[in-house]
XYZ file of C-alpha atoms in Angstrom:
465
model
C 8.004 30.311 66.053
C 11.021 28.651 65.834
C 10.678 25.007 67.588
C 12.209 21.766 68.415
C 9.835 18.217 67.893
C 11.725 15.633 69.770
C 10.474 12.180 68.547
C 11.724 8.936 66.710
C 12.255 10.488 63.015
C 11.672 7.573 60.712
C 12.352 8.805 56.960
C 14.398 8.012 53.462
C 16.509 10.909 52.704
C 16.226 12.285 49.609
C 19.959 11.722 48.533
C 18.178 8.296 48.068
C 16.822 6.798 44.451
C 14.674 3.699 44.452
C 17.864 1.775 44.193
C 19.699 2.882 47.423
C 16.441 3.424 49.247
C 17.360 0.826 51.944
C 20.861 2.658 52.491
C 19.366 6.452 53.220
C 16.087 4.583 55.791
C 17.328 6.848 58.755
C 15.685 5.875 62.016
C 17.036 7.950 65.451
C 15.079 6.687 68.377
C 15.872 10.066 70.128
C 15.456 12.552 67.346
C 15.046 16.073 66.923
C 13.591 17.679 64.430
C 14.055 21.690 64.507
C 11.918 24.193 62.516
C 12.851 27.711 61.721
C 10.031 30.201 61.811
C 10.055 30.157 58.100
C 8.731 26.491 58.394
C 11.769 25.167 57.011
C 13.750 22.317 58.580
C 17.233 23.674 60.213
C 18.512 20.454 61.976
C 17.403 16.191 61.940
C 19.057 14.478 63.697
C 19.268 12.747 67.521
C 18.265 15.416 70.286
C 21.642 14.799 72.046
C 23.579 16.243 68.953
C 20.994 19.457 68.573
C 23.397 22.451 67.169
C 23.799 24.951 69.901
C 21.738 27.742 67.913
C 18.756 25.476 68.089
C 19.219 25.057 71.915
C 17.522 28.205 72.899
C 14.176 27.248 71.128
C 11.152 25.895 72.699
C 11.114 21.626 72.923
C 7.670 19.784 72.141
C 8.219 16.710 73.108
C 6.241 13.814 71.408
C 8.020 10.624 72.335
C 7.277 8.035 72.378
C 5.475 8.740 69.159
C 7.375 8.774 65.236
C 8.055 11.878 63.055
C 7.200 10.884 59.801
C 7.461 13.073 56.143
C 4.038 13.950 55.000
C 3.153 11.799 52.409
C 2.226 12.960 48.459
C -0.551 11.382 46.445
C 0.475 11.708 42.970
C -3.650 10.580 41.873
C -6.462 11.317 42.939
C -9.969 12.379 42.403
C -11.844 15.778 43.930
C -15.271 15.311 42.986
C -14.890 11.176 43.769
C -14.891 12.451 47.172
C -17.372 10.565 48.191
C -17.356 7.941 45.580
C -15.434 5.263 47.022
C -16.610 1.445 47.051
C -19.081 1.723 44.212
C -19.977 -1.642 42.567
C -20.137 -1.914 38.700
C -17.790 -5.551 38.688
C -14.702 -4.105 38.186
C -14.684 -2.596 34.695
C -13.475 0.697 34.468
C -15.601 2.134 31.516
C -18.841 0.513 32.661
C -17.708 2.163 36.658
C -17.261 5.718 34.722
C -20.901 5.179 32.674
C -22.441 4.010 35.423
C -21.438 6.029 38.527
C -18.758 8.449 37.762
C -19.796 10.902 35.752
C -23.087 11.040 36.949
C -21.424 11.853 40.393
C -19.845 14.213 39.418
C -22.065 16.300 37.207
C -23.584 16.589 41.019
C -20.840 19.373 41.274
C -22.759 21.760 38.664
C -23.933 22.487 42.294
C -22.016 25.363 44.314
C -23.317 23.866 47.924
C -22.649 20.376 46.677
C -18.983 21.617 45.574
C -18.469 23.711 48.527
C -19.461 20.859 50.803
C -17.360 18.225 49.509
C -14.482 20.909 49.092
C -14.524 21.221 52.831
C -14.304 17.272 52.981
C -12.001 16.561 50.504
C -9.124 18.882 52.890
C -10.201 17.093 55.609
C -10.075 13.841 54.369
C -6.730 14.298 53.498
C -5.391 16.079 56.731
C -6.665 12.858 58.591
C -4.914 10.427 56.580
C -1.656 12.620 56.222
C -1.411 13.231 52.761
C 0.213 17.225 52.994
C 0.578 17.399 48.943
C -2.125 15.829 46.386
C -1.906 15.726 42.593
C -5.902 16.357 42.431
C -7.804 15.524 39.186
C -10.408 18.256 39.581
C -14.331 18.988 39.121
C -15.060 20.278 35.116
C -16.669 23.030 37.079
C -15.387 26.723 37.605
C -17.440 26.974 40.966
C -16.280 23.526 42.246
C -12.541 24.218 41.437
C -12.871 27.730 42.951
C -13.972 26.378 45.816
C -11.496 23.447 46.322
C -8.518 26.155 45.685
C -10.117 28.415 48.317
C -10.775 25.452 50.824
C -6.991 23.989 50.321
C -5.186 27.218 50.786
C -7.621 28.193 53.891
C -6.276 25.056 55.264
C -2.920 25.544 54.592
C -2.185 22.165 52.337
C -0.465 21.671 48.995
C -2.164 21.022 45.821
C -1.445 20.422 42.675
C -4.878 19.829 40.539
C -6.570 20.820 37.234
C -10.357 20.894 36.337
C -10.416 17.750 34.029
C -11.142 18.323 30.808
C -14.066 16.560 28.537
C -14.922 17.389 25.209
C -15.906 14.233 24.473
C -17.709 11.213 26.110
C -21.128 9.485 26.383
C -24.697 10.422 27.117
C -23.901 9.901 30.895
C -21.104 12.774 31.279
C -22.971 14.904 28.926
C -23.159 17.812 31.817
C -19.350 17.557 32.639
C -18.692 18.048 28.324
C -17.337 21.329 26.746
C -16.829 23.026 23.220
C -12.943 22.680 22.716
C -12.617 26.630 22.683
C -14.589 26.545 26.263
C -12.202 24.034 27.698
C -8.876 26.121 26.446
C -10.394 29.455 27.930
C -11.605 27.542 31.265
C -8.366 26.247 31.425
C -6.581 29.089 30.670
C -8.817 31.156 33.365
C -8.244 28.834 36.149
C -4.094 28.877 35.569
C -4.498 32.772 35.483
C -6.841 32.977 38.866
C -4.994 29.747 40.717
C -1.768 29.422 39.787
C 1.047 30.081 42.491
C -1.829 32.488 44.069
C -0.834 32.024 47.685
C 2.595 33.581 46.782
C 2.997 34.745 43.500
C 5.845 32.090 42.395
C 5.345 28.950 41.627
C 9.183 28.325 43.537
C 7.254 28.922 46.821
C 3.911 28.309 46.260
C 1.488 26.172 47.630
C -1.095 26.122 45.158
C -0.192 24.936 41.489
C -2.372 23.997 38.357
C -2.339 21.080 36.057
C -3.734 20.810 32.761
C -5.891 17.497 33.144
C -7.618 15.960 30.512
C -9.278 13.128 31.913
C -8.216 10.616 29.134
C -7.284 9.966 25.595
C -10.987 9.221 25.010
C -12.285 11.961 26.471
C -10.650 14.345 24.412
C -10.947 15.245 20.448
C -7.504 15.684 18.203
C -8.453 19.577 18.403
C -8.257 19.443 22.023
C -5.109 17.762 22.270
C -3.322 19.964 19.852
C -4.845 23.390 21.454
C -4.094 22.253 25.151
C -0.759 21.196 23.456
C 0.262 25.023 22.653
C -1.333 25.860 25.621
C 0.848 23.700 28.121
C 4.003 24.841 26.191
C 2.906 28.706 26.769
C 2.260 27.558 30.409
C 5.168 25.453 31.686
C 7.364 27.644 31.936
C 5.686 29.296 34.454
C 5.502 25.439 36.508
C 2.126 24.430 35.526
C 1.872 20.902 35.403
C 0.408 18.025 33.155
C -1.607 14.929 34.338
C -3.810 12.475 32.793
C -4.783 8.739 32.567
C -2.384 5.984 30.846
C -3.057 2.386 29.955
C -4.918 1.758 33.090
C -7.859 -0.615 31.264
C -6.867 -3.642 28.703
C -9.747 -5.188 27.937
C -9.309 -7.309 24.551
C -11.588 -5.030 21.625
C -13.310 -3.182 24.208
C -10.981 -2.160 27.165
C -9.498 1.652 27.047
C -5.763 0.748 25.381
C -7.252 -0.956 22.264
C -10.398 1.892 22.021
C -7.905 4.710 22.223
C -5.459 3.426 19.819
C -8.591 2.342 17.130
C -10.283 5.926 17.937
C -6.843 7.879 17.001
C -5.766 4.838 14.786
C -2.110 5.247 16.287
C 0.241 2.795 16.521
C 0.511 2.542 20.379
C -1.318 4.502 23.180
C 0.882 6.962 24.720
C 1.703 8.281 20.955
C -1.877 10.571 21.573
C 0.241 12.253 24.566
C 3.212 12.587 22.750
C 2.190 15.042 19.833
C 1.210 11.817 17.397
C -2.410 11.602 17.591
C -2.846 11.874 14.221
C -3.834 8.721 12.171
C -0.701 6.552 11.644
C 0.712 8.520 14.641
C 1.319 11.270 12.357
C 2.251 14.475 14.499
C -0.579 16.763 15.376
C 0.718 19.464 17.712
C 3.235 19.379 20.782
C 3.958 16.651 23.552
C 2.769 16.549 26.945
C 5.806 14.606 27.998
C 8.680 15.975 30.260
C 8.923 16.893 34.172
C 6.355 17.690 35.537
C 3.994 15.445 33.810
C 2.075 12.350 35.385
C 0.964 9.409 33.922
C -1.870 8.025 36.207
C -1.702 3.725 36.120
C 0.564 2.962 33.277
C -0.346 -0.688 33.495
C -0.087 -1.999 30.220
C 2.335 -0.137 29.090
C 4.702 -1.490 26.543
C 8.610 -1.910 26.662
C 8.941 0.953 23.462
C 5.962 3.474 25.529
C 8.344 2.840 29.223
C 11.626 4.165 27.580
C 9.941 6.997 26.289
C 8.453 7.592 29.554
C 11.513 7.293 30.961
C 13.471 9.348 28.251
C 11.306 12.385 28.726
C 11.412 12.858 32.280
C 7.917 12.081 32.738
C 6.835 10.128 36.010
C 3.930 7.756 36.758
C 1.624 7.570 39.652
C 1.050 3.638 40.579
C -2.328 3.120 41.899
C -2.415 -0.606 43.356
C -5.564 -0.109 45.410
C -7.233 1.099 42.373
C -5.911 -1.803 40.095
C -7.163 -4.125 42.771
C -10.563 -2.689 42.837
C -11.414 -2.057 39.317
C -9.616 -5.223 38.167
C -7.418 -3.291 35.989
C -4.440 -5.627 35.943
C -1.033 -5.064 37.697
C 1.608 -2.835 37.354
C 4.806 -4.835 36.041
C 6.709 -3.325 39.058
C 10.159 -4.727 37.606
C 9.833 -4.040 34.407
C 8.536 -0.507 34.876
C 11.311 0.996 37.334
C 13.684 -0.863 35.077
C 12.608 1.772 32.114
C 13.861 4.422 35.030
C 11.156 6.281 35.296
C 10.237 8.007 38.683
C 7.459 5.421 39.901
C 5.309 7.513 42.603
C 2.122 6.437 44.446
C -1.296 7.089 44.038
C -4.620 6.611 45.942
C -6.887 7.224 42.451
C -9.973 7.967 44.938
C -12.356 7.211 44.171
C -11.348 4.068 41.954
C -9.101 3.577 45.050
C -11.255 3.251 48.323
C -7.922 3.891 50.795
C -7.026 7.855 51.448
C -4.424 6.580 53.522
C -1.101 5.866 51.664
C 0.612 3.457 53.884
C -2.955 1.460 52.955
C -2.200 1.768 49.458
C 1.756 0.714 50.487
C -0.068 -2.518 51.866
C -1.615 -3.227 48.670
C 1.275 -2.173 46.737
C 3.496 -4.694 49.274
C 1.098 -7.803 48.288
C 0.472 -6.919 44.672
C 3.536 -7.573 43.409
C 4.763 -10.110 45.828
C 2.033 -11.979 43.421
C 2.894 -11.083 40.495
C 4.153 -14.006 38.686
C 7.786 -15.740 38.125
C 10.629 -13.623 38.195
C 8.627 -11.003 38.091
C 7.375 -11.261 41.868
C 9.135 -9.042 43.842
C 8.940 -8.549 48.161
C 9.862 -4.603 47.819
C 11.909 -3.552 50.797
C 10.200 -1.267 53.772
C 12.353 2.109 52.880
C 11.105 1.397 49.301
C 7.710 1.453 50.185
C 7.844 4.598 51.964
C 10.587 6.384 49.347
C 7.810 5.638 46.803
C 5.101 7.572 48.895
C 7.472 10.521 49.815
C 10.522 10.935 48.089
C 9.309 9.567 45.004
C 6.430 11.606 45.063
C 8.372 15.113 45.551
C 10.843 13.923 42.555
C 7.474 13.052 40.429
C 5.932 16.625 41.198
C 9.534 18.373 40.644
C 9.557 19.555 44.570
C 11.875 16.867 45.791
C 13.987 20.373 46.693
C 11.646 21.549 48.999
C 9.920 18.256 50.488
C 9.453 14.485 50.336
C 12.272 13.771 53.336
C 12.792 14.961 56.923
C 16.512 15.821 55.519
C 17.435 19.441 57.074
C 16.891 22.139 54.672
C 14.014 20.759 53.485
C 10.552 22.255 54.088
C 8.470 20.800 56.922
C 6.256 18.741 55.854
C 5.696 16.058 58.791
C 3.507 14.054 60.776
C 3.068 13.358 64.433
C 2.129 9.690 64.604
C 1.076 7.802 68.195
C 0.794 4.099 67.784
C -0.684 3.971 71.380
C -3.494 5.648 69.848
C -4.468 2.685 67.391
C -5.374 -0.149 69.259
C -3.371 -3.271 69.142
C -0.438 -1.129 66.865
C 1.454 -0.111 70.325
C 1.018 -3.538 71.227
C 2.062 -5.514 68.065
C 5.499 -3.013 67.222
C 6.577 -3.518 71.168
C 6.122 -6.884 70.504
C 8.160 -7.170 67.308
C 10.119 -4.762 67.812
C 11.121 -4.225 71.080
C 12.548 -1.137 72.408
C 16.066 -1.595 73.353
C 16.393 -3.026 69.192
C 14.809 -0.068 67.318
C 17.798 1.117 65.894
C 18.887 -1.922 64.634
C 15.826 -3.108 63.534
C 14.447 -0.199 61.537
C 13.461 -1.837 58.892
C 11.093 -4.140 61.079
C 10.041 -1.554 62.613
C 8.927 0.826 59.242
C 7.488 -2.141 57.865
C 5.165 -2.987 60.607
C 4.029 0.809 60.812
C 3.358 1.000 56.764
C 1.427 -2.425 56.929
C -0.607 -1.348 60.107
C -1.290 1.918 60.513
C -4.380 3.085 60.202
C -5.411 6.819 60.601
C -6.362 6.798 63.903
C -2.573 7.072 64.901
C -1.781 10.045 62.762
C -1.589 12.943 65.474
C -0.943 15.478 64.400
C -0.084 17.121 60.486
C 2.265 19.947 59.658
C 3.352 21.289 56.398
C 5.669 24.167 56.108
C 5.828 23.765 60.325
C 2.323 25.099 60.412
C -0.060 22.736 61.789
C -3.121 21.732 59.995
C -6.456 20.403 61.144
């Protein structure tokens, strides 16, 4: 049905890059947001300006609460569903030994799968986040399940069972031959694959070839998930992975990779050069539509190509924090131009909700050190957990903005409903000033909202719950 939602819109429009986000923050106290019965946004913009072939439709009014874009997680985990705040000290290849891949063998389970399937949508529907890029379970069962779960519920998803073919003792149960994981693969982009639709240009439901790592892979793996990504993309499957998240001296995962595959730099194994002396071994992963989870250490030479291919990276400050993984040269990465989205990395993460992970992301690098500290602006916060995101994932035509034309993708969001939020935004921010003081405004929602004051959450129009 074709309705009006009459509430404060706060968005960046997707004209916007990280550059000009400040310029495109649009904030209209009075706004009205109308939805076509295709789910697809026909008019934003204040109520009293509402074109007169929207006038006929119904009104829900939810002042005084904010319409906000749904927001996109670029990284995170399916069967770390319920993996969050586990202690190992903050090294990431100890946490992996030691917790995650025995939690996730769990999944060999159908009940266990189907169980934390069912969680895993609802987690995100209370936290807001309407499209995920979701590492997935190595199982068939557990990924069938997820897919099933996610379209039942009417969210998007992006996500790949991730691929092992290599690893210790401990993930022994989530390992495969390298001619299982190409057919499993293979299967799952056959089965899954724009299935709510039938084209990927409207779908839902998309799969990503996801090998976990570099290390968790063998050369024959790269090279035969290589061809198959090139057979695939076309069709809009997508690539994701891990990148230079760990840089432990001798022992962390930049220096093993690079002395496993004896290249000359880490992201060579993703480029097609994992062949000692980064000698070319089969095709590149790089281009749109490929995400880099962490890229933390990443040097100057391994940005510009980064940047040069059209492939984006998911930053995953909450994660970095936890694990102790290092930070994210925020300067010196968007410098490279590369499309710098956000991620939650559940369950290295232990925030679901994105304007959580903004916080982090606000305070990380207003420590970083020098002239590299930077106090990012409130509209680049949020562009980096909308906009950002849809321009990572290649959808920025359909979402990431409240801009008309766009699909809607949107949450309902009542501060009254979080105690002390109401309070502390009428207090800063008082009422007959929102306009001019936007920016205020969005940055005391993205550093204290909590989930509790997310409503209600649409995508296409439909609501979800």
């Amino acid at each position: 049905m074709s309705i009006v939602r009459r509430g404060h819109i706060l968005h960046v429009s997707s004209r916007a890059t990280l550059e000009t986000a400040r310029e495109h923050l649009i904030s209209v106290e009075d706004g009205a947001l109308a939805v076509d019965d295709e789910g697809r946004i026909a008019y934003s913009g204040p109520y009293s300006a509402l074109p007169h072939q929207c006038r006929s439709w119904a009104v829900r009014d939810h002042r005084p609460g904010y319409l906000l874009p749904g927001l996109i997680d670029t990284h995170i985990h399916f069967p770390q569903v319920h993996s969050t705040g586990l202690y190992v000290g903050g090294q990431l290849l100890d946490w992996l030994d030691r917790h995650i891949f025995p939690t996730e063998s769990r999944f060999a389970d159908p009940n266990v799968a189907a169980d934390a399937a069912w969680a895993f949508c609802s987690r995100r529907i209370a936290v807001g986040t309407t499209t995920a890029l979701v590492f997935g379970s190595a199982f068939p069962a557990a990924q069938n399940a997820l897919f099933a779960a996610t379209h039942h519920r009417g969210l998007r998803m992006i996500c790949g069972r991730t691929i092992q073919t290599s690893g210790p003792p401990t993930a022994k149960k989530l390992l495969t031959s390298e001619n299982e994981a190409i057919s499993l693969t293979r299967e799952e982009i056959s089965r899954w694959h724009a299935k709510d639709t039938g084209n990927a240009a409207t779908a839902l439901l998309h799969v990503a070839i996801t090998p976990r790592f570099a290390l968790s892979v063998t050369p024959k793996t790269l090279a035969e998930l290589g061809d198959l990504y090139h057979e695939a993309r076309g069709s809009g499957v997508y690539f994701q992975t891990h990148f230079s998240e760990d840089n432990r001296p001798g022992v962390g995962e930049v220096d093993s990779t690079k002395r496993l595959f004896q290249t000359d730099s880490y992201l060579d194994v993703y480029d097609g050069k994992f062949l000692p002396g980064s000698r070319p071994g089969g095709l590149s992963f790089l281009g749109p539509r490929a995400v880099l989870a962490h890229t933390v250490h990443a040097t100057d030479a391994e940005l510009a190509r980064i940047a040069q291919t059209g492939t984006a990276i998911s930053h995953c400050p909450t994660s970095q924090l936890f694990l102790g993984s290092g930070t994210m040269p925020w300067r010196r990465t968007v410098a490279s131009g590369a499309t710098v989205s956000l991620g939650s990395d559940i369950g290295g993460g232990d925030e679901w909700l994105l304007t959580r992970v903004l916080n982090d992301c606000y305070k990380v690098h207003m420590n970083e050190q020098g002239a590299a500290q930077v106090a990012l602006h409130p509209a680049e916060l949020l562009y980096t957990a909308t906009v950002a995101g849809a321009k990572a994932l290649c959808l920025d035509e359909r979402i990431g903005s409240l801009d008309s034309g766009k699909e809607a993708d949107f949450l309902v969001v009542r501060t009254q409903d979080q105690p002390w939020l109401d309070e502390l935004i009428e207090k800063v921010v008082p009422k007959e000033h929102r306009d001019l003081e936007a920016e205020q405004l969005l940055f005391s929602l993205i550093m204290g909202m909590k989930e509790e004051a997310i409503s209600e959450v649409y995508v296409r129009g439909r609501l979800v719950s």
